[in-house]
Structures are given as structure tokens and as C-alpha cells.
Coordinates of C-alpha atoms and ligand atoms in Angstrom, one line a residue:
M1 CA -0.1 -0.1 -0.2
R2 CA 2.7 2.3 1.1
L3 CA 4.7 1.5 -1.8
S4 CA 2.1 1.9 -4.4
A5 CA 1.2 5.4 -2.8
L6 CA 4.8 6.3 -3.3
F7 CA 4.8 5.2 -6.6
T8 CA 1.6 7.1 -7.6
L9 CA 3.0 10.2 -6.0
S10 CA 6.4 9.8 -7.7
T11 CA 4.6 9.6 -11.0
I12 CA 2.5 12.5 -10.4
Y13 CA 5.8 14.6 -9.5
G14 CA 7.2 13.2 -12.9
A15 CA 4.5 14.1 -14.9
L16 CA 4.6 17.6 -13.2
G17 CA 8.3 17.7 -14.0
V18 CA 9.2 18.1 -10.6
S19 CA 11.6 15.5 -8.4
L20 CA 10.3 14.0 -4.9
P21 CA 11.9 15.8 -2.0
T22 CA 15.4 14.0 -1.4
K23 CA 16.5 13.2 1.9
R24 CA 17.7 15.7 4.3
A25 CA 20.9 15.4 5.9
T26 CA 20.5 15.2 9.7
I27 CA 24.1 15.4 10.9
C28 CA 26.3 17.9 9.0
N29 CA 30.2 18.1 9.7
G30 CA 29.5 16.0 12.8
H31 CA 26.6 18.2 14.3
A32 CA 22.8 18.2 13.8
E33 CA 22.9 22.0 14.9
L34 CA 25.5 22.6 11.9
C35 CA 22.7 21.6 9.2
T36 CA 21.0 25.0 9.9
R37 CA 24.1 27.0 10.3
P38 CA 25.1 29.2 7.4
Y39 CA 28.7 28.3 6.0
G40 CA 29.7 32.1 6.8
N41 CA 28.8 31.5 10.7
T42 CA 30.7 28.4 11.3
T43 CA 34.1 27.9 12.6
F44 CA 36.2 25.2 10.7
L45 CA 39.6 23.3 11.8
G46 CA 42.4 24.1 9.2
S47 CA 45.8 22.7 8.2
H48 CA 48.5 24.9 7.0
D49 CA 50.7 23.7 4.3
S50 CA 48.4 20.2 4.7
Y51 CA 50.7 18.4 1.9
A52 CA 53.8 19.3 3.7
F53 CA 53.5 16.3 6.1
S54 CA 56.5 14.1 7.5
S55 CA 56.8 11.9 10.5
D56 CA 60.9 13.0 10.0
P57 CA 61.6 15.5 12.7
L58 CA 64.7 16.6 10.4
A59 CA 62.4 17.5 7.6
L60 CA 62.4 21.1 8.7
A61 CA 60.2 22.3 5.7
R62 CA 57.5 20.1 7.1
D63 CA 54.5 21.9 8.8
Q64 CA 52.3 18.9 9.5
E65 CA 53.5 15.2 11.0
V66 CA 50.2 13.4 9.3
D67 CA 49.0 12.5 5.7
I68 CA 45.9 14.0 4.5
P69 CA 43.3 11.4 5.5
T70 CA 44.5 11.4 9.1
Q71 CA 44.3 15.1 9.1
L72 CA 40.6 14.9 7.9
G73 CA 39.9 12.1 10.3
L74 CA 41.2 14.5 13.1
G75 CA 38.3 16.8 12.0
V76 CA 40.2 19.3 9.7
R77 CA 37.8 20.6 7.1
F78 CA 40.1 23.5 5.8
L79 CA 43.0 22.6 3.5
Q80 CA 45.8 24.8 2.5
A81 CA 48.4 24.1 0.2
E82 CA 50.9 25.9 -2.2
G83 CA 51.2 25.1 -5.9
H84 CA 54.2 24.9 -8.2
L85 CA 55.2 23.4 -11.3
N86 CA 57.6 20.5 -11.2
D87 CA 58.7 19.6 -14.4
G88 CA 56.0 20.9 -16.2
V89 CA 53.3 19.3 -13.6
L90 CA 51.6 21.0 -11.0
H91 CA 52.7 20.0 -7.6
F92 CA 52.3 21.0 -4.1
C93 CA 55.6 22.3 -2.8
H94 CA 56.9 24.2 0.1
T95 CA 58.4 27.5 -1.3
S96 CA 60.1 25.4 -3.8
C97 CA 59.8 21.9 -5.0
L98 CA 63.6 21.2 -4.1
L99 CA 63.0 22.1 -0.6
F100 CA 59.7 19.9 -0.1
D101 CA 57.5 18.2 -2.6
G102 CA 54.3 16.9 -1.6
G103 CA 53.6 15.2 -4.8
T104 CA 50.9 16.0 -7.6
V105 CA 47.9 18.1 -7.1
V106 CA 46.0 15.5 -9.0
D107 CA 46.9 12.8 -6.6
Y108 CA 46.2 15.2 -3.6
L109 CA 42.8 15.9 -5.0
T110 CA 42.2 12.2 -5.8
T111 CA 42.8 11.6 -2.2
V112 CA 40.5 14.4 -1.1
K113 CA 38.0 13.0 -3.6
T114 CA 37.9 9.4 -1.8
W115 CA 37.5 11.0 1.4
L116 CA 34.6 13.1 0.2
D117 CA 32.9 10.1 -1.2
A118 CA 33.4 8.2 2.0
N119 CA 31.8 11.1 3.9
P120 CA 28.8 12.6 2.3
N121 CA 27.7 14.9 5.0
E122 CA 30.8 17.1 5.2
V123 CA 31.5 20.3 3.7
L124 CA 35.2 21.0 2.9
T125 CA 37.2 24.1 2.0
L126 CA 40.3 24.4 0.0
L127 CA 42.5 27.3 0.0
F128 CA 45.3 27.1 -2.6
T129 CA 48.2 29.6 -3.2
N130 CA 49.3 30.4 -6.8
S131 CA 52.4 32.5 -6.2
D132 CA 54.0 31.7 -9.5
G133 CA 51.0 32.9 -11.4
L134 CA 50.1 29.7 -12.9
S135 CA 47.0 29.5 -15.4
I136 CA 43.8 29.1 -13.6
P137 CA 41.8 27.5 -16.5
D138 CA 44.9 25.7 -18.3
V139 CA 46.9 24.5 -15.2
W140 CA 44.7 24.3 -12.0
E141 CA 41.2 23.4 -13.4
P142 CA 42.1 20.3 -15.2
T143 CA 43.5 18.8 -11.9
F144 CA 40.0 19.3 -10.5
V145 CA 38.5 17.8 -13.3
A146 CA 41.0 14.7 -13.0
A147 CA 40.1 14.1 -9.6
G148 CA 36.2 14.8 -10.1
I149 CA 36.5 17.8 -7.3
D150 CA 34.6 19.8 -10.0
T151 CA 31.5 17.8 -9.6
V152 CA 31.1 18.3 -6.1
S153 CA 32.1 22.2 -6.2
Y154 CA 30.0 24.9 -5.1
V155 CA 29.5 27.8 -7.5
P156 CA 28.1 30.9 -5.4
P157 CA 25.2 33.0 -6.8
N158 CA 27.3 36.1 -6.2
N159 CA 30.8 36.9 -6.6
P160 CA 31.7 38.4 -4.3
M161 CA 29.4 36.6 -1.5
T162 CA 29.2 38.5 1.7
R163 CA 29.7 36.7 5.0
S164 CA 26.1 36.3 5.4
D165 CA 25.1 35.3 1.8
W166 CA 26.4 31.7 2.2
P167 CA 23.9 28.9 2.4
T168 CA 23.6 26.5 5.4
L169 CA 25.9 23.4 5.5
G170 CA 22.8 21.3 5.2
E171 CA 21.9 23.1 1.9
M172 CA 25.3 22.5 0.5
I173 CA 25.3 18.8 1.6
D174 CA 21.9 18.2 0.1
S175 CA 22.9 19.7 -3.0
G176 CA 26.0 17.6 -3.3
K177 CA 28.1 20.9 -3.9
R178 CA 30.0 20.8 -0.8
V179 CA 33.6 21.8 -1.7
I180 CA 34.5 25.5 -1.6
T181 CA 37.8 26.3 -3.2
F182 CA 39.6 29.8 -2.7
M183 CA 43.0 30.9 -4.5
D184 CA 45.0 33.6 -3.4
A185 CA 46.0 34.9 -6.6
G186 CA 44.9 34.5 -10.4
A187 CA 41.2 33.5 -9.9
D188 CA 39.9 37.1 -10.5
G189 CA 40.7 36.7 -14.0
T190 CA 44.4 38.0 -13.8
D191 CA 45.8 34.6 -14.5
G192 CA 43.4 33.4 -17.4
A193 CA 39.5 33.1 -17.7
P194 CA 38.0 32.8 -14.4
V195 CA 36.6 29.0 -13.3
D196 CA 33.2 29.6 -11.6
Y197 CA 34.1 27.2 -8.8
I198 CA 37.7 28.6 -8.0
L199 CA 37.0 31.8 -5.9
P200 CA 39.3 34.7 -5.5
E201 CA 40.2 34.6 -1.7
F202 CA 40.8 38.2 -0.8
T203 CA 37.6 39.9 -2.0
M204 CA 35.6 37.2 0.3
L205 CA 38.1 36.2 2.9
W206 CA 40.5 38.5 4.7
E207 CA 43.9 37.3 6.5
P208 CA 45.7 38.3 9.5
P209 CA 49.5 38.3 9.3
F210 CA 51.0 35.0 8.6
D211 CA 53.9 33.2 9.8
S212 CA 53.6 35.2 13.1
T213 CA 56.6 34.6 15.5
E214 CA 54.7 36.1 18.2
P215 CA 52.7 33.7 20.6
S216 CA 50.3 36.2 21.3
F217 CA 49.3 36.4 17.5
P218 CA 48.7 40.1 17.2
C219 CA 45.6 40.7 15.0
S220 CA 45.3 42.8 12.0
V221 CA 43.9 42.9 8.8
D222 CA 46.8 42.3 6.7
R223 CA 45.5 40.9 3.3
I224 CA 42.1 41.9 2.0
A225 CA 40.6 43.3 -1.5
G226 CA 37.4 44.2 -3.3
P227 CA 34.4 46.5 -2.5
L228 CA 33.2 44.5 0.4
S229 CA 33.7 45.9 4.0
T230 CA 36.0 43.8 6.4
V231 CA 32.9 42.1 8.5
D232 CA 31.2 41.3 5.1
H233 CA 34.3 39.1 4.5
L234 CA 35.1 35.7 5.9
N235 CA 37.8 35.6 8.3
M236 CA 40.5 32.8 9.3
L237 CA 43.3 32.8 12.1
N238 CA 46.8 32.2 10.9
H239 CA 47.2 30.3 14.1
N240 CA 50.9 28.9 13.2
L241 CA 53.7 30.0 15.1
D242 CA 57.4 30.1 13.6
I243 CA 60.6 30.5 15.2
N244 CA 63.5 32.6 13.4
V245 CA 66.3 30.2 13.3
L246 CA 69.4 31.9 14.8
D247 CA 68.0 35.1 14.0
T248 CA 68.7 34.6 10.5
G249 CA 65.3 35.6 9.4
V250 CA 64.6 31.8 8.1
L251 CA 61.2 31.0 9.8
V252 CA 60.4 27.4 10.6
S253 CA 57.4 25.9 12.3
D254 CA 58.3 24.4 15.7
P255 CA 56.6 21.2 16.7
E256 CA 57.8 21.7 20.3
D257 CA 55.4 24.7 20.8
A258 CA 52.7 23.0 19.1
S259 CA 50.7 21.6 22.1
T260 CA 50.7 24.9 23.6
T261 CA 49.9 27.1 20.2
N262 CA 47.4 24.5 19.4
G263 CA 45.9 24.5 22.8
V264 CA 42.3 25.7 23.6
A265 CA 43.6 28.9 25.4
S266 CA 45.9 30.2 22.8
I267 CA 43.4 29.6 20.1
L268 CA 40.6 31.3 21.8
A269 CA 43.0 34.1 22.8
D270 CA 43.7 34.7 18.9
A271 CA 39.9 34.4 18.1
N272 CA 39.1 37.1 20.8
G273 CA 42.2 39.3 19.4
C274 CA 40.4 39.3 15.7
A275 CA 37.0 39.5 16.9
P276 CA 36.8 43.3 17.1
L277 CA 38.0 43.5 13.4
A278 CA 35.4 40.8 12.2
G279 CA 32.2 42.6 13.8
G280 CA 32.6 40.6 17.3
V281 CA 32.2 37.2 15.7
A282 CA 34.2 34.0 15.8
P283 CA 36.7 33.2 13.0
N284 CA 35.5 30.9 10.2
F285 CA 38.9 29.0 9.9
V286 CA 41.3 28.5 12.6
M287 CA 44.6 27.1 10.7
L288 CA 47.5 25.3 12.5
D289 CA 50.5 23.6 11.8
F290 CA 50.8 20.0 13.3
V291 CA 47.1 19.4 13.4
N292 CA 47.6 16.2 15.2
I293 CA 48.7 18.0 18.3
G294 CA 47.1 19.9 20.9
A295 CA 43.2 20.4 21.0
G296 CA 42.1 22.0 17.4
L297 CA 39.1 20.5 17.4
Q298 CA 38.2 21.2 21.1
A299 CA 38.8 25.0 20.5
V300 CA 36.9 25.2 17.2
D301 CA 34.1 23.3 18.7
E302 CA 33.7 25.8 21.6
L303 CA 33.9 28.5 19.0
N304 CA 30.9 27.0 17.3
G305 CA 28.9 26.8 20.6
F306 CA 29.5 23.2 21.2
S307 CA 31.1 22.0 24.8
S308 CA 33.3 19.1 24.0
Ligands
NAG1 C1 27.9 32.6 14.6 O1 26.9 33.6 15.1 C2 27.0 33.7 16.5 C3 25.8 34.4 17.0 O2 25.9 35.6 16.6 C4 28.2 34.1 17.0 O3 28.4 34.1 18.5 C5 29.5 33.4 16.3 O4 30.6 34.0 16.6 C6 29.1 33.3 14.8 N1 30.2 32.5 14.1 C7 31.0 32.8 13.2 C8 32.0 32.0 12.7 O5 30.7 33.8 12.4

């Protein structure tokens, strides 16, 4: 009886050219509350130089200890990475591919897509840097297509989007378009024709200074662009502390201090320091080195209003 009723209903819907209401996600990014929370009002845990992972303590150019699936398993939902060409192929490398080569971008994005397919109720943000000015349509986009990330990428209705324009996590998950990609340079049309799901970062997301050597993370608006006001931009914490090696000006991350830097007290203090610039609200992204150390997810849960 119920089956035939459903069949009739779907036949009527079909005849009217509308599809049956699809099943709604009830848990989004691990929390029921986040299904109705707009993307612009959510805090996500982020990984700085996510591809630059190594368990070798002598690998000074590493900023992470654990690989991408492990980072995602720890609750990371914002992956930052730096693109460079190596022998004509797009790789993620730290400053130069001679210093640290994290492999091809296609392999990286394929790993991410495998995780997305296994975790359909998760919204993920990518922040890639393009300091060599590589073509967005000719060099970057083919890697998204090869990995299938284009098929799950969110295309915003406005560009730029204000912080309050973004849909809820539930809407993104229900639509299947749950990957948001920002690019620091070139996505505004300066490096080839724009690709509609590779979004210019600074017109929508402002950054405080990066590579701080001050554990107090003094906050200021360091990089921003476009017509939107600061409070209409998303915002992030560059909460990764560097040490200046023997005062040479060479900055490296320090796993020794990560348990303090990635502790709840340090992260919440940084968030409070940036809040006056962000209209009094929490940051959208908390980006850390060594995400497997400390209590990054706990701090993010608290910023989202969950006690853990
Ligand atoms: C979300 O909104 C609440 C209520 O205004 C606010 O306390 C919180 O800081 C906001 N979070 C973000 C990331 O905007």
C-alpha cells in the first residue's frame, strides 16, 4: 500500500516535472546543529601546508606530521596548500619543489575526493596559493576535473559573496555541492579566464599576518581586497607560530610549541584578538601547523558553541 502510494506520488511528481523531495542530511560536519548553520557563521579547523607532512623531525620544511586522510579524520575541514610546477606538472611544494615536494595536485585532490565520497555529510574548504601566477583554466582546473572535485564544487550565486550570503551546511550537503575553493591569486581573471568554482580569496576572506613569530598573534587586517567591508568578508586565523632560526630570518615551524599554540587557551585568545575586526564574531577558519598535536578541534567546537 505505502509502496504503491509512493509510486503514484512519484508518477504524479514525474508528470509535473518535479522531483520528489530528497532525503535531508540530519548530521552535518558531525553536528545536527550545523545543518541549519550558514557556512559564513561556522568555524572550521584548518591545516596549514596540509601537503607538507612528514614524520621525520629533521624535515624542517614540514608543517604537518600526518597525512591528508589522517588530518581529515582529526576533524580538519579546511586544507591549505601551495602550488608550483615541477617538470611542467602542478605539484604542492613548500616554497620550492627542491625544498619540499608534496606530490602532484591531481594525486592530492584524488585523495580528497576519495574521502569526500566516503563522507557525504561533510563540507570542505580548500585554500590554494598560486604565487607563480599559473593559469587557473589551463593549469589548475584540469587537476580538479581529473580528480572529480569539479562535480562536488559549490558555485556561489554572487561573486563576491558577503559573509551572510552563504547557504547553510545542510543546503550544501543536500545539493551535493560541498567543496568551496579559494585561490589567493589569479582567480579574478588575472591568470586566465575565471573558473566559476575557483574563487578569488581576498575579495571574500581576509587574513591576519601569516607566519607570526609572536605567541600572542597580534591581529590586524593584513590582506583583503574588493568592494566588501571587512566585516562582510569571511575571516581566518593564521594560528601557526614560527621560530626565526638563529635570527637569520629563516622561519620554520616548531613542533615543540605546538601543544601550547594548538591549545584551547591560545586559539581562543587569538579568536578574541581578531573578533573586534570581524564584527565581534568567531573566525571561520582556524589554521594550524601540526594539527595532530594540541586541541584544535576542541577549540573549534567551543567557537561553534558546542562544549566538548
Ligand atoms: C555565528 O553567530 C553567533 C551568534 O551571532 C556568533 O556568536 C558566532 O561568533 C558566529 N560565528 C561565526 C564563525 O561567524
